[in-house]
XYZ file of C-alpha atoms in Angstrom:
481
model
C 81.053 173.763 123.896
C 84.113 174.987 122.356
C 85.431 172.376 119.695
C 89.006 173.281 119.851
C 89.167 173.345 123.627
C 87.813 170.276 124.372
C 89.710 168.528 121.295
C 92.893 170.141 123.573
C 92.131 168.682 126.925
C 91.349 165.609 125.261
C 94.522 165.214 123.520
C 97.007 164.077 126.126
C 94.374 161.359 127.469
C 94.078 160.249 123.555
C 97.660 159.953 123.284
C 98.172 157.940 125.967
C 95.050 155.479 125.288
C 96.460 155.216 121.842
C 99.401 154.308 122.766
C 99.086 151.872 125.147
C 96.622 150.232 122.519
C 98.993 150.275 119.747
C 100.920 148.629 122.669
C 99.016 145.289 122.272
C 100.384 144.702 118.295
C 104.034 145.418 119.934
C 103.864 143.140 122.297
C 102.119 140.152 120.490
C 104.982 140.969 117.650
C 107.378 140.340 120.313
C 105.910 137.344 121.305
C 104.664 135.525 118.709
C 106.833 137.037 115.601
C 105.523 136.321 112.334
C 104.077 132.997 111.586
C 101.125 131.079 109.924
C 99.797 131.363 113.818
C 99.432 134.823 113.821
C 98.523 135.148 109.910
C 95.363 132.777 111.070
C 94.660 135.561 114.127
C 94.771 138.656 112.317
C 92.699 137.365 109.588
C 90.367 136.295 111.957
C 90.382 139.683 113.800
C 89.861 141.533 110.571
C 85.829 141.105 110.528
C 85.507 141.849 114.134
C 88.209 145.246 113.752
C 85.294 146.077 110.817
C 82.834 145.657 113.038
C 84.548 148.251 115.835
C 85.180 150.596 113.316
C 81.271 150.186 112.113
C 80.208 150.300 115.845
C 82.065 153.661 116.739
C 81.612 155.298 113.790
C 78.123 154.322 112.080
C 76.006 153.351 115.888
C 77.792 156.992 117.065
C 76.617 158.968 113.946
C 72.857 157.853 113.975
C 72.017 157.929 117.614
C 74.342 161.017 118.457
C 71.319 163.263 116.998
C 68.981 161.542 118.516
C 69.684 161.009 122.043
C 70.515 164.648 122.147
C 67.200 165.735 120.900
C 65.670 163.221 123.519
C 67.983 164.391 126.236
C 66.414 167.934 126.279
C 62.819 167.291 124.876
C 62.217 163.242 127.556
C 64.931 162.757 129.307
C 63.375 159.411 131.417
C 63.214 157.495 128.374
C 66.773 157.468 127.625
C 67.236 154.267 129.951
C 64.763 152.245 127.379
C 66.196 154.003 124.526
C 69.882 153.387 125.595
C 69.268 149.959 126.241
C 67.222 148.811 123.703
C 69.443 150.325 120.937
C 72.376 148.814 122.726
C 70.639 145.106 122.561
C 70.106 145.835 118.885
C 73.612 146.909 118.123
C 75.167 143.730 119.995
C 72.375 141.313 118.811
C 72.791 142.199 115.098
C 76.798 142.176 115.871
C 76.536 138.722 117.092
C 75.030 137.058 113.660
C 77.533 138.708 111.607
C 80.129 137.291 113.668
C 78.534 134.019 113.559
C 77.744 134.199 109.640
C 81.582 134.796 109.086
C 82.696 132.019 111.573
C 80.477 129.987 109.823
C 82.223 131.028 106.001
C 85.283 130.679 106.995
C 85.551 127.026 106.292
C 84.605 127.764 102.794
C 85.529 130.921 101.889
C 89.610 130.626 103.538
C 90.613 128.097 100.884
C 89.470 129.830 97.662
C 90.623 133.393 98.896
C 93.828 132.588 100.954
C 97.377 130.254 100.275
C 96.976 128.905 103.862
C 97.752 125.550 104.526
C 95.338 123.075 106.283
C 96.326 123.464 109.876
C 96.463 127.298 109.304
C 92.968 127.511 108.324
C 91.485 125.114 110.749
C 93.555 127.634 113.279
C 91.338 130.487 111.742
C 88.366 128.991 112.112
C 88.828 128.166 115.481
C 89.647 132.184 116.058
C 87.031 132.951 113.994
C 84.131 131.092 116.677
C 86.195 132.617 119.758
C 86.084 135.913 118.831
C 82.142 136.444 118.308
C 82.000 137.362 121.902
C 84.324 139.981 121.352
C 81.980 141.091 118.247
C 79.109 141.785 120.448
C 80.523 143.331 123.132
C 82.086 145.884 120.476
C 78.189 146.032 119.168
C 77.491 147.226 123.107
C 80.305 149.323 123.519
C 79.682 151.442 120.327
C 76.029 152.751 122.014
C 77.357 152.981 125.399
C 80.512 155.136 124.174
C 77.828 157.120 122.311
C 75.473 157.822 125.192
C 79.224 158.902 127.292
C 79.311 161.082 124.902
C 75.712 162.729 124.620
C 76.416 163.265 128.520
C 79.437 165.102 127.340
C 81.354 162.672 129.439
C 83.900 162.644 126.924
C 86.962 161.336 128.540
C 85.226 157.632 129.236
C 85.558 156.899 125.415
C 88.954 158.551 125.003
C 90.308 156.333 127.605
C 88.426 152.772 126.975
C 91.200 152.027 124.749
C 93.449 151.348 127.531
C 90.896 149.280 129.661
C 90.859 146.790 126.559
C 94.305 147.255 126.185
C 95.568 146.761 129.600
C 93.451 143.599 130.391
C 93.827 141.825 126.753
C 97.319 141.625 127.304
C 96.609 140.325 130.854
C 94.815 137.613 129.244
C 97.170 136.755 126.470
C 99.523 136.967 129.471
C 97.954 134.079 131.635
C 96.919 131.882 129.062
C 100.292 132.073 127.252
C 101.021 128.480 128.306
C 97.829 127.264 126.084
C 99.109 128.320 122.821
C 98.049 131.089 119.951
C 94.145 130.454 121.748
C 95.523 133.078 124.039
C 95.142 135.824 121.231
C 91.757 135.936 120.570
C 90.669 135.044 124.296
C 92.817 137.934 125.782
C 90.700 140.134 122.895
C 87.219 139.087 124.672
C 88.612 139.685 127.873
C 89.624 143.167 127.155
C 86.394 144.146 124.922
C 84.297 142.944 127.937
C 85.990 144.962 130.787
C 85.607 148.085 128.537
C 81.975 147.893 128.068
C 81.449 147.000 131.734
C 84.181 150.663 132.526
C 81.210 152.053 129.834
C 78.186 151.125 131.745
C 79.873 151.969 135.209
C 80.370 155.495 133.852
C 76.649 155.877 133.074
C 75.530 154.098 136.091
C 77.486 156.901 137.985
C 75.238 159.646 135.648
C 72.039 158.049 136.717
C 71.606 155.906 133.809
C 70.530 151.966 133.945
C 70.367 151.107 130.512
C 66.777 148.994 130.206
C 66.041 146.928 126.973
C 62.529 147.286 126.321
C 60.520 144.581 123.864
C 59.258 147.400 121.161
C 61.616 149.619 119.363
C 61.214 153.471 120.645
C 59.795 155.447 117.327
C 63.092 157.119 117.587
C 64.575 154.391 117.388
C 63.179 153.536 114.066
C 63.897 156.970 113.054
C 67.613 156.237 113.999
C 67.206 152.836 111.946
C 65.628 154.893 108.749
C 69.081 156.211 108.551
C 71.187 153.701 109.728
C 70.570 151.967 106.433
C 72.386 153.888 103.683
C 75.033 155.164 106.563
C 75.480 151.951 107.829
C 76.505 150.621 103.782
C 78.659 153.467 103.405
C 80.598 152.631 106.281
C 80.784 148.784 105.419
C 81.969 149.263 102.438
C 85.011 152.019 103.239
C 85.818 149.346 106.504
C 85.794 146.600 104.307
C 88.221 148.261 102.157
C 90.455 146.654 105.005
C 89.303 143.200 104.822
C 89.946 143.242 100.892
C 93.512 144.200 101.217
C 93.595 141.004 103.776
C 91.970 138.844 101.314
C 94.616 139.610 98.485
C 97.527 139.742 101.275
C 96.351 136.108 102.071
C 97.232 134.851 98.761
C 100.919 136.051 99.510
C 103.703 134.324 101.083
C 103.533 133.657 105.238
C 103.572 136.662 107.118
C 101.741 138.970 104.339
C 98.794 139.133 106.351
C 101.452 139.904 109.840
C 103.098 142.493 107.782
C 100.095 144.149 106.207
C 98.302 144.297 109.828
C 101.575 145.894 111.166
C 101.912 148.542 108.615
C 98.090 149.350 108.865
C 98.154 149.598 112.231
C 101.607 151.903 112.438
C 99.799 154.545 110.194
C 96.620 153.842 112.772
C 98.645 156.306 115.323
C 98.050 159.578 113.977
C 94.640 159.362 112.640
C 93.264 157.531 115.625
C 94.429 160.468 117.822
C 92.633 162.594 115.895
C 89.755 160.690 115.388
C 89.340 160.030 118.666
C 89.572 163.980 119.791
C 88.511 166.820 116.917
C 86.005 164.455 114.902
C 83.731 163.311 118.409
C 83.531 166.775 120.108
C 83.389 168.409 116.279
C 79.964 165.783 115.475
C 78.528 166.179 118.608
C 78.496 170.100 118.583
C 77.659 170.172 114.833
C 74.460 168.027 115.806
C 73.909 169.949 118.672
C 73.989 173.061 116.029
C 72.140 172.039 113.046
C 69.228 171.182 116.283
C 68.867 174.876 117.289
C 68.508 175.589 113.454
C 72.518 177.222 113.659
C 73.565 176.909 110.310
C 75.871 179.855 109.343
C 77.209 178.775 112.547
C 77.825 175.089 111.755
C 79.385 175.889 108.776
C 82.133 177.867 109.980
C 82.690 175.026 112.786
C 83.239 172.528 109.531
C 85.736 174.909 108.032
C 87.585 175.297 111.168
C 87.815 171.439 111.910
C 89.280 171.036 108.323
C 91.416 173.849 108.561
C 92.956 172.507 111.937
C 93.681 169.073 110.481
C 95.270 170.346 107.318
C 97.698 172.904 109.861
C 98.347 170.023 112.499
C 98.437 166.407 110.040
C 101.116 166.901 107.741
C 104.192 168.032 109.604
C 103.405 164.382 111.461
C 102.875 162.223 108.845
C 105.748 163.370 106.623
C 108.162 163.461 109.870
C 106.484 159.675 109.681
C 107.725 159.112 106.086
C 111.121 160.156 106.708
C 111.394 157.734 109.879
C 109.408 154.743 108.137
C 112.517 152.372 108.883
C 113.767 153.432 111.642
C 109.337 153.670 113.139
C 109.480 149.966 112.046
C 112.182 148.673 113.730
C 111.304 150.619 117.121
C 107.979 149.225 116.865
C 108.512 145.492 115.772
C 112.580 145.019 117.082
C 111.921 141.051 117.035
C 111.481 141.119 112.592
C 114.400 140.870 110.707
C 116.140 143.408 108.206
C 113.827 142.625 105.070
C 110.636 142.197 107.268
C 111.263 145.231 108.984
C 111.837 146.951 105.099
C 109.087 145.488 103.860
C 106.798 146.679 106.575
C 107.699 150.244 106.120
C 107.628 150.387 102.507
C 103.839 149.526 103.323
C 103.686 152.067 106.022
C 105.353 155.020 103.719
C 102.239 154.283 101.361
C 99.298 153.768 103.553
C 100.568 157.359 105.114
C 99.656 160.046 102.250
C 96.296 158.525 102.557
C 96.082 159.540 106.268
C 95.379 163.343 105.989
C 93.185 162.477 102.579
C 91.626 160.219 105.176
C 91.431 163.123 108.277
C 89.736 165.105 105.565
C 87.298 162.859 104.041
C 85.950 161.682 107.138
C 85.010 164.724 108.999
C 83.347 165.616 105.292
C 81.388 162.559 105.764
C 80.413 163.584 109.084
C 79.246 167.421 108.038
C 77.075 164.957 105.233
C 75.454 163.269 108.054
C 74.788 165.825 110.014
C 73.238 167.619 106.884
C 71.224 164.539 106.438
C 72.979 163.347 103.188
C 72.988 159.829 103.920
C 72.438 158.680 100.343
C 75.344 160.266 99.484
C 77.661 158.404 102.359
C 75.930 155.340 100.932
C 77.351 156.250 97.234
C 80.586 157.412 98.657
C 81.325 153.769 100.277
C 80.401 151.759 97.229
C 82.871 153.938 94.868
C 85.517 153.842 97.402
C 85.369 149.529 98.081
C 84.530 149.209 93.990
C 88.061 151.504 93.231
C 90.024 150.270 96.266
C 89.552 146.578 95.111
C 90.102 147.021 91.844
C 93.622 148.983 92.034
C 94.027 146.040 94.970
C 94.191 143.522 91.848
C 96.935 145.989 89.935
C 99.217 147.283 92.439
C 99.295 143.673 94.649
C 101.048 142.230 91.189
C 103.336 145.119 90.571
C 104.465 146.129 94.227
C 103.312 143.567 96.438
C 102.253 144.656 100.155
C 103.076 148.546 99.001
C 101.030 148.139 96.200
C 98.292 147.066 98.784
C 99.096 150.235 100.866
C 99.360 152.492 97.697
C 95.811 151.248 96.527
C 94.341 152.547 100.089
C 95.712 156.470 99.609
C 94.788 156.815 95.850
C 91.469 155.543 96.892
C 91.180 157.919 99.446
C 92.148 160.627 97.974
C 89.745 160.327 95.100
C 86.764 159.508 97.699
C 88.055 162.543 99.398
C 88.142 165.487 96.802
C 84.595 163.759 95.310
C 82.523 164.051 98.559
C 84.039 167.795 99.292
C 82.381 168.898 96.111
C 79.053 168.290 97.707
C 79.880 170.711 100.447
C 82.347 173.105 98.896
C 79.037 175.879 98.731
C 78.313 175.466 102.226
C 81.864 175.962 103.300
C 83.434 178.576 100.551
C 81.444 181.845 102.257
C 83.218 181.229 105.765
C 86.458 179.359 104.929
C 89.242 181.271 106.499
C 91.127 181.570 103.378
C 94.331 183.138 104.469
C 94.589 180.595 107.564
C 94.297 178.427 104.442
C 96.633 179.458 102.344
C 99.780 179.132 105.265
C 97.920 174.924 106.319
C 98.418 174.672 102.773
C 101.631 175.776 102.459
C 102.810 173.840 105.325
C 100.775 170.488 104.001
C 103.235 171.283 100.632
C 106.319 171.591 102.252
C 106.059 168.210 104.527
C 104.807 166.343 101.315
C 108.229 167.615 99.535
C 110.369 166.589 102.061
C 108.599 163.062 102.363
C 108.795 162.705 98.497
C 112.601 163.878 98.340
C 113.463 161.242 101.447
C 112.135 158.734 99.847
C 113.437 159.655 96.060
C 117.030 160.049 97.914
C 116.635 156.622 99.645
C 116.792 158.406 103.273
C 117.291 156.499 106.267
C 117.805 158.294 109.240
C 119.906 155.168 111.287
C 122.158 155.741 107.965
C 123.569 158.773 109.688
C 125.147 157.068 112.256
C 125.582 153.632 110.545
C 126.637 154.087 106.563
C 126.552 150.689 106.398
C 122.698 150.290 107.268
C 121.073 148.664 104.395
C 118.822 150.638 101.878
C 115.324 151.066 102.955
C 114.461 150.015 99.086
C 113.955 146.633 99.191
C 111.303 145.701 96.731
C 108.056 144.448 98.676
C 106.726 142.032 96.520
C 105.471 138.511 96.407
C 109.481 137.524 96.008
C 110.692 139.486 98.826
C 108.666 138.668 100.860
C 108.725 134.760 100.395
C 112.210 134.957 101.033
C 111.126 135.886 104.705
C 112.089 133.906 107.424
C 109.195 132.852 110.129
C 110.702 134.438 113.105
C-alpha cells in the first residue's frame, strides 16, 4: 500500500471524526461550565481516557503483526483469535476499572482539595464508567482487526459514532443531573464497538472466544508486557498532571482537561491517519524480510510530520486566545486566559510528540520492546517530577510546560536508538527545507508570545492581555460559571 496515499484519503474522514469528537468537550463546556460537577467527571474519565489511549495504541501494536502473519499463513482461525484476544482485552479492562472505582474512596482525599460531596460525585462516576472501560478494551482489538483487513476508514470514523450518540445520551438524561456525563460516555463507547463488529461481520468475520489462548496469542502477550508498561506509564503522564491539578482551586481539573484536549486536535489527526497505515505497512515490511525498504518508509513518515506539524501548531500558538474562546465561549475572560496559557505550552510538545511516537512504533516493529518499556518509565519518572516544580511556579502552564520538556527529552533519547537505521536513506535535503520551515513557525510562535500577541487585539485594542499569570491565585479567583 502506499503510506502517503492512503494517509491522504484518510485525512478528510479524520478531520471530520475529530472534530465532531472534540465536539463533545464543547458542548458539555457549554452546558455544564466549570464546576466541582464536572471537576468530579473529568477526573473520573481520566483512568478510562488512559485506558483508550492503552487500548488503541498498545492492543493495536502487538496484534497488528500478528493477525497479519495469520491472515496469509490460517486465515480460519482469525474468528477464535479475534475473539478471544478481544475477551482478554475487555476482561482485563474491566478489573482495572473496577480496582480504580474501588481507590477512589481512598486515594481522592489524600491526592485532591475536593470537598465531600465532590468526591462522593467521583466515585459515583468512577463505578458508572467501568462499562465504558471495557467496551474501549473491545473496541481497541476490533479497530485493530478493521485494520489488518485494510478496512481503514471504520476506525477513522468510530470517533463520530461515540461522539454522535454520547451527546444523545447526555442529551436525554439531562433532566437527571451531572449522571448524564458518564452514562452518555457508555452509550457512545458501546454503539462504536457494535459499528466495529458490524464492519467485520460484513468481511466474513464472527469474532468467537475460545477457552485456551491461541499460541499466538501468547506470543502477542510475550510482548505485550514491556509494551504494554511503556505505554502506561507515557498515558499516565496524563493522570499525574490531574492528580496535581486536583490539589488546585475548582475548575483546575476543567481547565487542564480543556487545554489538553485543544492541543488533542492536531496530533489526533495525525495519529489517526500517517501513524496506522505507516505501522501496518512497516509490519507488513519487516514480514517479507524488507528492511532497506522499511527504513526509508520511517524516514519518510518523519520527514512528512516535521514538513506538515509546525506551520499548524505555531498558527495554534499565535491564536491560543482567540482558539479558547471559540472553543469554550461560555468561560469568562481569566478562564478563557488561563486555559490558553496551558494550551500555548502543551503545544511545542505536540510535534516532539508526532515524532517520538512514530519512533516508538519503528522500535516495535524492530522488536525493541525493552526499550519502549525504558522509554515510559523515564518519561512518567521526569514528567512527575518537573509536575512538582513547574505546578508551584506557573500553575496549570507549569503543568502543560512539564508535558513538552518531557517529551522532548523522551523524544531526541529514543531517536538515538534508530538514528543508524535511518541516516543511510534520510532524504537530507527534503530535510533541511521541513527543518527550516519547523524553525520559522517556532520563531513566530516565540515572538507572539514574547510581544504579548492577540489576534482579537487587532480589531479590539482594548482586549485584555493574554498574560494573565495561571497560577494557583489566578485561578482561585475564578468564578464557577
Amino acid at each position: 500500500m502506499s503510506i502517503g496515499r492512503t494517509s491522504l484519503l484518510l485525512a478528510p474522514l479524520a478531520i471530520a471524526s475529530r472534530a465532531v469528537a472534540f465536539f463533545v468537550p464543547v458542548v458539555v463546556a457549554r452546558w455544564y461550565g466549570v464546576q466541582s460537577a464536572t471537576d468530579a467527571f473529568y477526573w473520573a474519565l481520566t483512568v478510562p481516557t488512559v485506558l483508550l489511549i492503552l487500548g488503541t495504541t498498545t492492543m493495536g501494536t502487538v496484534l497488528v503483526p500478528v493477525m497479519a502473519r495469520m491472515r496469509v499463513e490460517d486465515p480460519t482461525r482469525l474468528p477464535g483469535f479475534v475473539g478471544t484476544a478481544a475477551a482478554f482485552s475487555g476482561s482485563v479492562s474491566g478489573l482495572a476499572g473496577v480496582g480504580i472505582a474501588l481507590a477512589a474512596p481512598w486515594l481522592l482525599p489524600r491526592v485532591t482539595s475536593f470537598d465531600a460531596a465532590t468526591q462522593a460525585l467521583t466515585v459515583r462516576f468512577a463505578w458508572a464508567l467501568v462499562p465504558f472501560v471495557i467496551a474501549q478494551g473491545l473496541a481497541a482489538v476490533l479497530r485493530a482487526t478493521c485494520e489488518v483487513h485494510a478496512r481503514f476508514s471504520a476506525p477513522a470514523s468510530s470517533p463520530v459514532v461515540r461522539a454522535v450518540f454520547t451527546l444523545l445520551g447526555v442529551r436525554l438524561l439531562r433532566d437527571l443531573g451531572s449522571i448524564a456525563l458518564p452514562a452518555g460516555v457508555v452509550w457512545g463507547s458501546a454503539m462504536e464497538v457494535a459499528m466495529l463488529a458490524t464492519v467485520l461481520w460484513r468481511e466474513g468475520l464472527v469474532p468467537r472466544p475460545t477457552f485456551s489462548f491461541p499460541p499466538e496469542l501468547r506470543a502477542a502477550v510475550g510482548a505485550f508486557g514491556p509494551v504494554l508498561g511503556g505505554e502506561t506509564m507515557v498515558a499516565m503522564n496524563l493522570f499525574v498532571d490531574k492528580l496535581f491539578a486536583g490539589t488546585g482551586p475548582v475548575g483546575s481539573v476543567t481547565l487542564l482537561e480543556y487545554a489538553d484536549r485543544a492541543r488533542m486536535i492536531p496530533q489526533s489527526l495525525l495519529e489517526s491517519t500517517l501513524m496506522v497505515v505507516a505501522f501496518n505497512a512497516w509490519a507488513a515490511a519487516r514480514a517479507r524480510g524488507e528492511d532497506e525498504g522499511r527504513h526509508r518508509a520511517v524516514a519518510t513518515a518523519l520527514w512528512w510530520v516535521l514538513l506538515l506539524a509546525p506551520p499548524v501548531l505555531g498558527g495554534m500558538v499565535v491564536g491560543r486566545v482567540a482558539l479558547a474562546r471559540l472553543l469554550y465561549g461560555s468561560f469568562t475572560d481569566e478562564q478563557i486566559v488561563a486555559c490558553a496559557n496551558a494550551l500555548g505550552a502543551f503545544l511545542p510538545g505536540v510535534l516532539l510528540s508526532l515524532l517520538g511516537a512514530l519512533v516508538v512504533k519503528a522500535h516495535i516493529v524492530a522488536g525493541r520492546y525493552r526499550l519502549v518499556l525504558i522509554l515510559g518509565v523515564l518519561s512518567f519518572t521526569l514528567n512527575a517530577g518537573l509536575d512538582a516544580v513547574l505546578m508551584r511556579i506557573l500553575g496549570l502552564t507549569g503543568l502543560a510546560l512539564s508535558t513538552s520538556l518531557t517529551t522532548a527529552v523522551v523524544t531526541v533519547t529514543s531517536f538515538r536508538w534508530l538514528l543508524p537505521e535511518l541516516r543511510p536513506v534520510f532524504p537530507r535535503s527534503a530535510t533541511t527545507v521541513a527543518i527550516g520551515l519547523a524553525a520559522g513557525s517556532g520563531l513566530l510562535a516565540v515572538g507572539s508570545v514574547a510581544a504579548d500577541f492577540n489576534p482579537q487585539r487587532v480589531v479590539d485594542p482594548d482586549r485584555k492581555s493574554t498574560r494573565l499569570n495561571s497560577s494557583h491565585s489566578s485561578v482561585s479567583r475564578m468564578p464557577s460559571s
